[in-house]
């Protein structure tokens, strides 16, 4: 069991954007109701159809939100990095989860019951505006993703995914290798294409000297040209 002072440091440091919107007495409520949970690689955080109960904040690791479609084909909808919040939209909508979330790698998450969050929001306009801002940014990102996935050719979609991984998770110490190591299937699920198309397109990018691939490790060697492919397909 973590000490209260340790919890306050974690919440105040890692979740500073939400923490700063709280009054002193509200911070105590959050601390009293805050829990830290660890998830192993590929473990489910919540599943489609479940009742939303927690506000989740990714403290360490990587998390994907995804949805199963026709024929159980998976579409990755969003990738989370520290420190991002998720799992609350369905609660505000008054509906079960319409997607699932799982850990891409061993991850540490903070959790606060949504009933506690709702009670705080009803009394704190700054906190309400924080969540309105978060929901609005997510909606804008979803609109852009829909257009990209439905109008771009597969080359542009895969280039988008590689750039998203770079922008979201950064590069290793060599300054060119993605820190996120995804399977071909996951890359396909992120890019709305079949695994075979993802493999063929990666091979084309290698031939064009845009990237180098070693197993799941992908090195970006011509970012400028990759961005052109993203823009023009």
mmCIF file of C-alpha atoms in Angstrom:
data_model
loop_
_atom_site.group_PDB
_atom_site.id
_atom_site.type_symbol
_atom_site.label_atom_id
_atom_site.label_comp_id
_atom_site.label_asym_id
_atom_site.label_seq_id
_atom_site.Cartn_x
_atom_site.Cartn_y
_atom_site.Cartn_z
ATOM 1 C CA UNK A 1 0.000 0.000 0.000
ATOM 2 C CA UNK A 2 1.469 3.329 -1.059
ATOM 3 C CA UNK A 3 1.769 6.094 1.496
ATOM 4 C CA UNK A 4 -0.545 9.062 1.052
ATOM 5 C CA UNK A 5 2.416 11.403 0.525
ATOM 6 C CA UNK A 6 3.684 9.124 -2.262
ATOM 7 C CA UNK A 7 0.265 9.087 -3.907
ATOM 8 C CA UNK A 8 0.078 12.876 -3.715
ATOM 9 C CA UNK A 9 3.474 13.126 -5.408
ATOM 10 C CA UNK A 10 2.455 10.712 -8.189
ATOM 11 C CA UNK A 11 -0.880 12.415 -8.821
ATOM 12 C CA UNK A 12 0.500 15.925 -8.488
ATOM 13 C CA UNK A 13 3.491 15.239 -10.761
ATOM 14 C CA UNK A 14 2.165 12.834 -13.393
ATOM 15 C CA UNK A 15 -1.437 14.074 -13.508
ATOM 16 C CA UNK A 16 -0.557 17.736 -13.002
ATOM 17 C CA UNK A 17 -2.947 19.083 -15.643
ATOM 18 C CA UNK A 18 -6.005 17.681 -13.864
ATOM 19 C CA UNK A 19 -4.481 18.094 -10.391
ATOM 20 C CA UNK A 20 -4.018 21.844 -10.920
ATOM 21 C CA UNK A 21 -7.738 22.274 -11.568
ATOM 22 C CA UNK A 22 -8.594 20.935 -8.096
ATOM 23 C CA UNK A 23 -9.068 22.821 -4.844
ATOM 24 C CA UNK A 24 -7.165 21.615 -1.735
ATOM 25 C CA UNK A 25 -10.139 19.698 -0.316
ATOM 26 C CA UNK A 26 -10.800 18.130 -3.734
ATOM 27 C CA UNK A 27 -7.185 16.974 -3.961
ATOM 28 C CA UNK A 28 -7.679 15.093 -0.709
ATOM 29 C CA UNK A 29 -10.773 13.390 -2.149
ATOM 30 C CA UNK A 30 -8.832 12.306 -5.240
ATOM 31 C CA UNK A 31 -5.921 11.014 -3.155
ATOM 32 C CA UNK A 32 -8.274 9.030 -0.919
ATOM 33 C CA UNK A 33 -9.920 7.396 -3.952
ATOM 34 C CA UNK A 34 -6.860 6.945 -6.176
ATOM 35 C CA UNK A 35 -5.428 3.501 -6.905
ATOM 36 C CA UNK A 36 -2.467 2.283 -8.933
ATOM 37 C CA UNK A 37 -2.868 -0.838 -11.042
ATOM 38 C CA UNK A 38 -0.298 -2.769 -13.076
ATOM 39 C CA UNK A 39 -1.147 -4.600 -16.291
ATOM 40 C CA UNK A 40 0.985 -7.156 -18.085
ATOM 41 C CA UNK A 41 1.504 -7.029 -21.845
ATOM 42 C CA UNK A 42 -1.751 -7.688 -23.773
ATOM 43 C CA UNK A 43 -3.894 -7.743 -20.613
ATOM 44 C CA UNK A 44 -7.339 -6.189 -20.961
ATOM 45 C CA UNK A 45 -7.977 -2.961 -19.035
ATOM 46 C CA UNK A 46 -11.644 -2.852 -20.007
ATOM 47 C CA UNK A 47 -13.695 -4.645 -22.653
ATOM 48 C CA UNK A 48 -16.378 -3.601 -25.096
ATOM 49 C CA UNK A 49 -19.828 -3.950 -23.509
ATOM 50 C CA UNK A 50 -18.645 -3.474 -19.924
ATOM 51 C CA UNK A 51 -20.026 -0.733 -17.695
ATOM 52 C CA UNK A 52 -17.571 2.179 -17.330
ATOM 53 C CA UNK A 53 -16.528 2.690 -13.735
ATOM 54 C CA UNK A 54 -13.053 4.256 -13.734
ATOM 55 C CA UNK A 55 -11.189 7.252 -15.060
ATOM 56 C CA UNK A 56 -7.887 5.776 -16.234
ATOM 57 C CA UNK A 57 -4.598 7.622 -16.516
ATOM 58 C CA UNK A 58 -1.605 5.944 -18.128
ATOM 59 C CA UNK A 59 1.418 6.588 -15.891
ATOM 60 C CA UNK A 60 3.940 4.261 -17.528
ATOM 61 C CA UNK A 61 3.876 2.069 -20.621
ATOM 62 C CA UNK A 62 1.704 1.995 -23.750
ATOM 63 C CA UNK A 63 -2.022 1.317 -24.177
ATOM 64 C CA UNK A 64 -4.203 0.790 -27.242
ATOM 65 C CA UNK A 65 -7.933 1.365 -27.630
ATOM 66 C CA UNK A 66 -9.493 -0.876 -30.268
ATOM 67 C CA UNK A 67 -12.766 -2.210 -31.612
ATOM 68 C CA UNK A 68 -13.699 -5.524 -33.214
ATOM 69 C CA UNK A 69 -15.632 -5.153 -36.453
ATOM 70 C CA UNK A 70 -17.056 -7.429 -39.119
ATOM 71 C CA UNK A 71 -15.525 -10.884 -39.003
ATOM 72 C CA UNK A 72 -13.774 -10.006 -35.727
ATOM 73 C CA UNK A 73 -11.382 -7.762 -37.661
ATOM 74 C CA UNK A 74 -9.723 -5.395 -35.208
ATOM 75 C CA UNK A 75 -9.319 -1.658 -35.744
ATOM 76 C CA UNK A 76 -6.948 0.214 -33.435
ATOM 77 C CA UNK A 77 -8.704 3.507 -32.718
ATOM 78 C CA UNK A 78 -6.225 5.296 -30.489
ATOM 79 C CA UNK A 79 -2.813 4.871 -28.878
ATOM 80 C CA UNK A 80 -2.158 6.308 -25.423
ATOM 81 C CA UNK A 81 1.120 7.511 -23.974
ATOM 82 C CA UNK A 82 1.960 8.794 -20.495
ATOM 83 C CA UNK A 83 0.261 10.913 -19.241
ATOM 84 C CA UNK A 84 -3.116 10.597 -20.994
ATOM 85 C CA UNK A 85 -6.627 9.983 -19.656
ATOM 86 C CA UNK A 86 -9.126 7.535 -21.100
ATOM 87 C CA UNK A 87 -12.129 5.359 -20.332
ATOM 88 C CA UNK A 88 -14.461 8.170 -19.294
ATOM 89 C CA UNK A 89 -16.386 9.014 -22.485
ATOM 90 C CA UNK A 90 -18.800 6.084 -22.160
ATOM 91 C CA UNK A 91 -19.584 7.050 -18.560
ATOM 92 C CA UNK A 92 -20.510 10.605 -19.561
ATOM 93 C CA UNK A 93 -22.583 9.191 -22.435
ATOM 94 C CA UNK A 94 -24.422 6.864 -20.061
ATOM 95 C CA UNK A 95 -23.623 3.780 -22.113
ATOM 96 C CA UNK A 96 -21.420 0.672 -21.958
ATOM 97 C CA UNK A 97 -17.954 0.775 -23.480
ATOM 98 C CA UNK A 98 -18.136 0.619 -27.292
ATOM 99 C CA UNK A 99 -14.449 -0.293 -27.552
ATOM 100 C CA UNK A 100 -11.787 -2.126 -25.560
ATOM 101 C CA UNK A 101 -8.430 -1.110 -24.101
ATOM 102 C CA UNK A 102 -5.391 -3.261 -23.404
ATOM 103 C CA UNK A 103 -1.729 -2.842 -22.533
ATOM 104 C CA UNK A 104 0.703 -2.931 -25.461
ATOM 105 C CA UNK A 105 3.462 -3.614 -22.941
ATOM 106 C CA UNK A 106 3.732 -3.892 -19.173
ATOM 107 C CA UNK A 107 2.007 -0.704 -18.009
ATOM 108 C CA UNK A 108 1.164 1.180 -14.821
ATOM 109 C CA UNK A 109 -2.137 3.037 -14.609
ATOM 110 C CA UNK A 110 -3.830 5.287 -12.097
ATOM 111 C CA UNK A 111 -7.563 4.890 -11.560
ATOM 112 C CA UNK A 112 -10.249 7.054 -9.957
ATOM 113 C CA UNK A 113 -13.910 5.972 -9.699
ATOM 114 C CA UNK A 114 -16.011 7.931 -12.189
ATOM 115 C CA UNK A 115 -18.644 8.575 -9.535
ATOM 116 C CA UNK A 116 -16.003 10.548 -7.618
ATOM 117 C CA UNK A 117 -14.962 12.400 -10.786
ATOM 118 C CA UNK A 118 -18.578 13.289 -11.613
ATOM 119 C CA UNK A 119 -19.156 14.617 -8.088
ATOM 120 C CA UNK A 120 -16.078 16.856 -8.403
ATOM 121 C CA UNK A 121 -17.047 18.081 -11.869
ATOM 122 C CA UNK A 122 -20.474 19.187 -10.637
ATOM 123 C CA UNK A 123 -18.800 21.520 -8.130
ATOM 124 C CA UNK A 124 -15.733 22.656 -10.074
ATOM 125 C CA UNK A 125 -16.044 24.534 -13.378
ATOM 126 C CA UNK A 126 -12.301 24.381 -14.036
ATOM 127 C CA UNK A 127 -12.361 20.591 -13.827
ATOM 128 C CA UNK A 128 -15.431 20.483 -16.082
ATOM 129 C CA UNK A 129 -13.603 22.612 -18.649
ATOM 130 C CA UNK A 130 -10.604 20.290 -18.432
ATOM 131 C CA UNK A 131 -12.734 17.311 -19.486
ATOM 132 C CA UNK A 132 -14.573 19.323 -22.154
ATOM 133 C CA UNK A 133 -11.163 20.232 -23.583
ATOM 134 C CA UNK A 134 -9.999 16.598 -23.488
ATOM 135 C CA UNK A 135 -13.172 15.307 -25.151
ATOM 136 C CA UNK A 136 -13.045 18.027 -27.803
ATOM 137 C CA UNK A 137 -9.431 17.261 -28.705
ATOM 138 C CA UNK A 138 -10.214 13.541 -28.952
ATOM 139 C CA UNK A 139 -13.230 14.251 -31.174
ATOM 140 C CA UNK A 140 -11.135 16.407 -33.487
ATOM 141 C CA UNK A 141 -8.493 13.701 -33.704
ATOM 142 C CA UNK A 142 -11.141 11.079 -34.472
ATOM 143 C CA UNK A 143 -12.595 13.215 -37.290
ATOM 144 C CA UNK A 144 -9.158 13.545 -38.874
ATOM 145 C CA UNK A 145 -8.491 9.812 -38.524
ATOM 146 C CA UNK A 146 -11.806 8.921 -40.194
ATOM 147 C CA UNK A 147 -10.961 11.058 -43.231
ATOM 148 C CA UNK A 148 -7.431 9.651 -43.459
ATOM 149 C CA UNK A 149 -8.541 6.021 -43.163
ATOM 150 C CA UNK A 150 -11.354 6.359 -45.707
ATOM 151 C CA UNK A 151 -9.756 8.634 -48.326
ATOM 152 C CA UNK A 152 -6.033 7.840 -48.342
ATOM 153 C CA UNK A 153 -4.473 4.967 -50.243
ATOM 154 C CA UNK A 154 -2.731 2.237 -48.256
ATOM 155 C CA UNK A 155 0.690 3.879 -48.678
ATOM 156 C CA UNK A 156 -0.549 7.095 -47.107
ATOM 157 C CA UNK A 157 -2.300 5.228 -44.299
ATOM 158 C CA UNK A 158 0.785 3.222 -43.389
ATOM 159 C CA UNK A 159 2.990 6.322 -43.554
ATOM 160 C CA UNK A 160 0.494 8.028 -41.212
ATOM 161 C CA UNK A 161 0.800 5.151 -38.750
ATOM 162 C CA UNK A 162 4.595 5.206 -38.724
ATOM 163 C CA UNK A 163 4.632 8.973 -38.186
ATOM 164 C CA UNK A 164 2.010 8.639 -35.449
ATOM 165 C CA UNK A 165 4.211 6.129 -33.637
ATOM 166 C CA UNK A 166 7.167 8.482 -33.940
ATOM 167 C CA UNK A 167 5.232 11.560 -32.799
ATOM 168 C CA UNK A 168 3.453 9.692 -29.999
ATOM 169 C CA UNK A 169 6.278 7.611 -28.517
ATOM 170 C CA UNK A 170 9.458 9.154 -29.878
ATOM 171 C CA UNK A 171 12.700 7.614 -31.070
ATOM 172 C CA UNK A 172 15.410 5.563 -29.419
ATOM 173 C CA UNK A 173 18.857 6.970 -28.638
ATOM 174 C CA UNK A 174 19.996 6.540 -32.233
ATOM 175 C CA UNK A 175 17.495 9.250 -33.221
ATOM 176 C CA UNK A 176 15.796 7.170 -35.912
ATOM 177 C CA UNK A 177 14.424 3.881 -34.494
ATOM 178 C CA UNK A 178 10.810 3.957 -33.283
ATOM 179 C CA UNK A 179 10.413 3.292 -29.566
ATOM 180 C CA UNK A 180 7.159 1.505 -30.322
ATOM 181 C CA UNK A 181 7.765 -2.018 -31.677
ATOM 182 C CA UNK A 182 4.550 -3.259 -33.303
ATOM 183 C CA UNK A 183 3.709 -6.518 -35.021
ATOM 184 C CA UNK A 184 2.707 -6.423 -38.693
ATOM 185 C CA UNK A 185 -0.829 -7.319 -37.620
ATOM 186 C CA UNK A 186 -1.008 -4.374 -35.210
ATOM 187 C CA UNK A 187 0.372 -2.012 -37.866
ATOM 188 C CA UNK A 188 -2.319 -3.280 -40.233
ATOM 189 C CA UNK A 189 -5.012 -2.823 -37.574
ATOM 190 C CA UNK A 190 -3.824 0.724 -36.953
ATOM 191 C CA UNK A 191 -3.780 1.513 -40.691
ATOM 192 C CA UNK A 192 -7.095 -0.107 -41.698
ATOM 193 C CA UNK A 193 -5.597 -2.670 -44.054
ATOM 194 C CA UNK A 194 -4.911 -6.378 -44.210
ATOM 195 C CA UNK A 195 -1.720 -7.768 -42.717
ATOM 196 C CA UNK A 196 -0.540 -8.853 -46.178
ATOM 197 C CA UNK A 197 -0.992 -5.298 -47.501
ATOM 198 C CA UNK A 198 0.938 -3.917 -44.532
ATOM 199 C CA UNK A 199 3.813 -6.316 -45.210
ATOM 200 C CA UNK A 200 3.897 -5.438 -48.930
ATOM 201 C CA UNK A 201 3.789 -1.696 -48.240
ATOM 202 C CA UNK A 202 6.552 -1.931 -45.633
ATOM 203 C CA UNK A 203 8.658 -3.786 -48.199
ATOM 204 C CA UNK A 204 8.002 -1.012 -50.724
ATOM 205 C CA UNK A 205 9.076 1.620 -48.178
ATOM 206 C CA UNK A 206 12.275 -0.361 -47.574
ATOM 207 C CA UNK A 207 12.989 -0.520 -51.320
ATOM 208 C CA UNK A 208 12.406 3.249 -51.568
ATOM 209 C CA UNK A 209 14.841 3.741 -48.672
ATOM 210 C CA UNK A 210 12.248 5.415 -46.452
ATOM 211 C CA UNK A 211 12.694 2.941 -43.593
ATOM 212 C CA UNK A 212 14.776 0.001 -42.404
ATOM 213 C CA UNK A 213 13.136 -2.964 -40.674
ATOM 214 C CA UNK A 214 14.653 -5.484 -38.277
ATOM 215 C CA UNK A 215 11.917 -7.723 -36.898
ATOM 216 C CA UNK A 216 9.552 -5.363 -35.072
ATOM 217 C CA UNK A 217 12.120 -2.580 -34.953
ATOM 218 C CA UNK A 218 11.540 0.108 -37.585
ATOM 219 C CA UNK A 219 14.073 2.830 -38.341
ATOM 220 C CA UNK A 220 12.961 6.011 -40.107
ATOM 221 C CA UNK A 221 15.690 6.992 -42.561
ATOM 222 C CA UNK A 222 13.838 9.551 -44.725
ATOM 223 C CA UNK A 223 11.253 11.318 -42.586
ATOM 224 C CA UNK A 224 10.689 14.144 -45.088
ATOM 225 C CA UNK A 225 9.786 11.742 -47.881
ATOM 226 C CA UNK A 226 7.642 9.657 -45.532
ATOM 227 C CA UNK A 227 5.674 12.784 -44.671
ATOM 228 C CA UNK A 228 5.171 13.451 -48.380
ATOM 229 C CA UNK A 229 3.785 9.946 -48.788
ATOM 230 C CA UNK A 230 1.504 10.612 -45.814
ATOM 231 C CA UNK A 231 0.248 13.846 -47.339
ATOM 232 C CA UNK A 232 -0.121 12.807 -50.954
ATOM 233 C CA UNK A 233 -0.612 9.051 -50.589
#
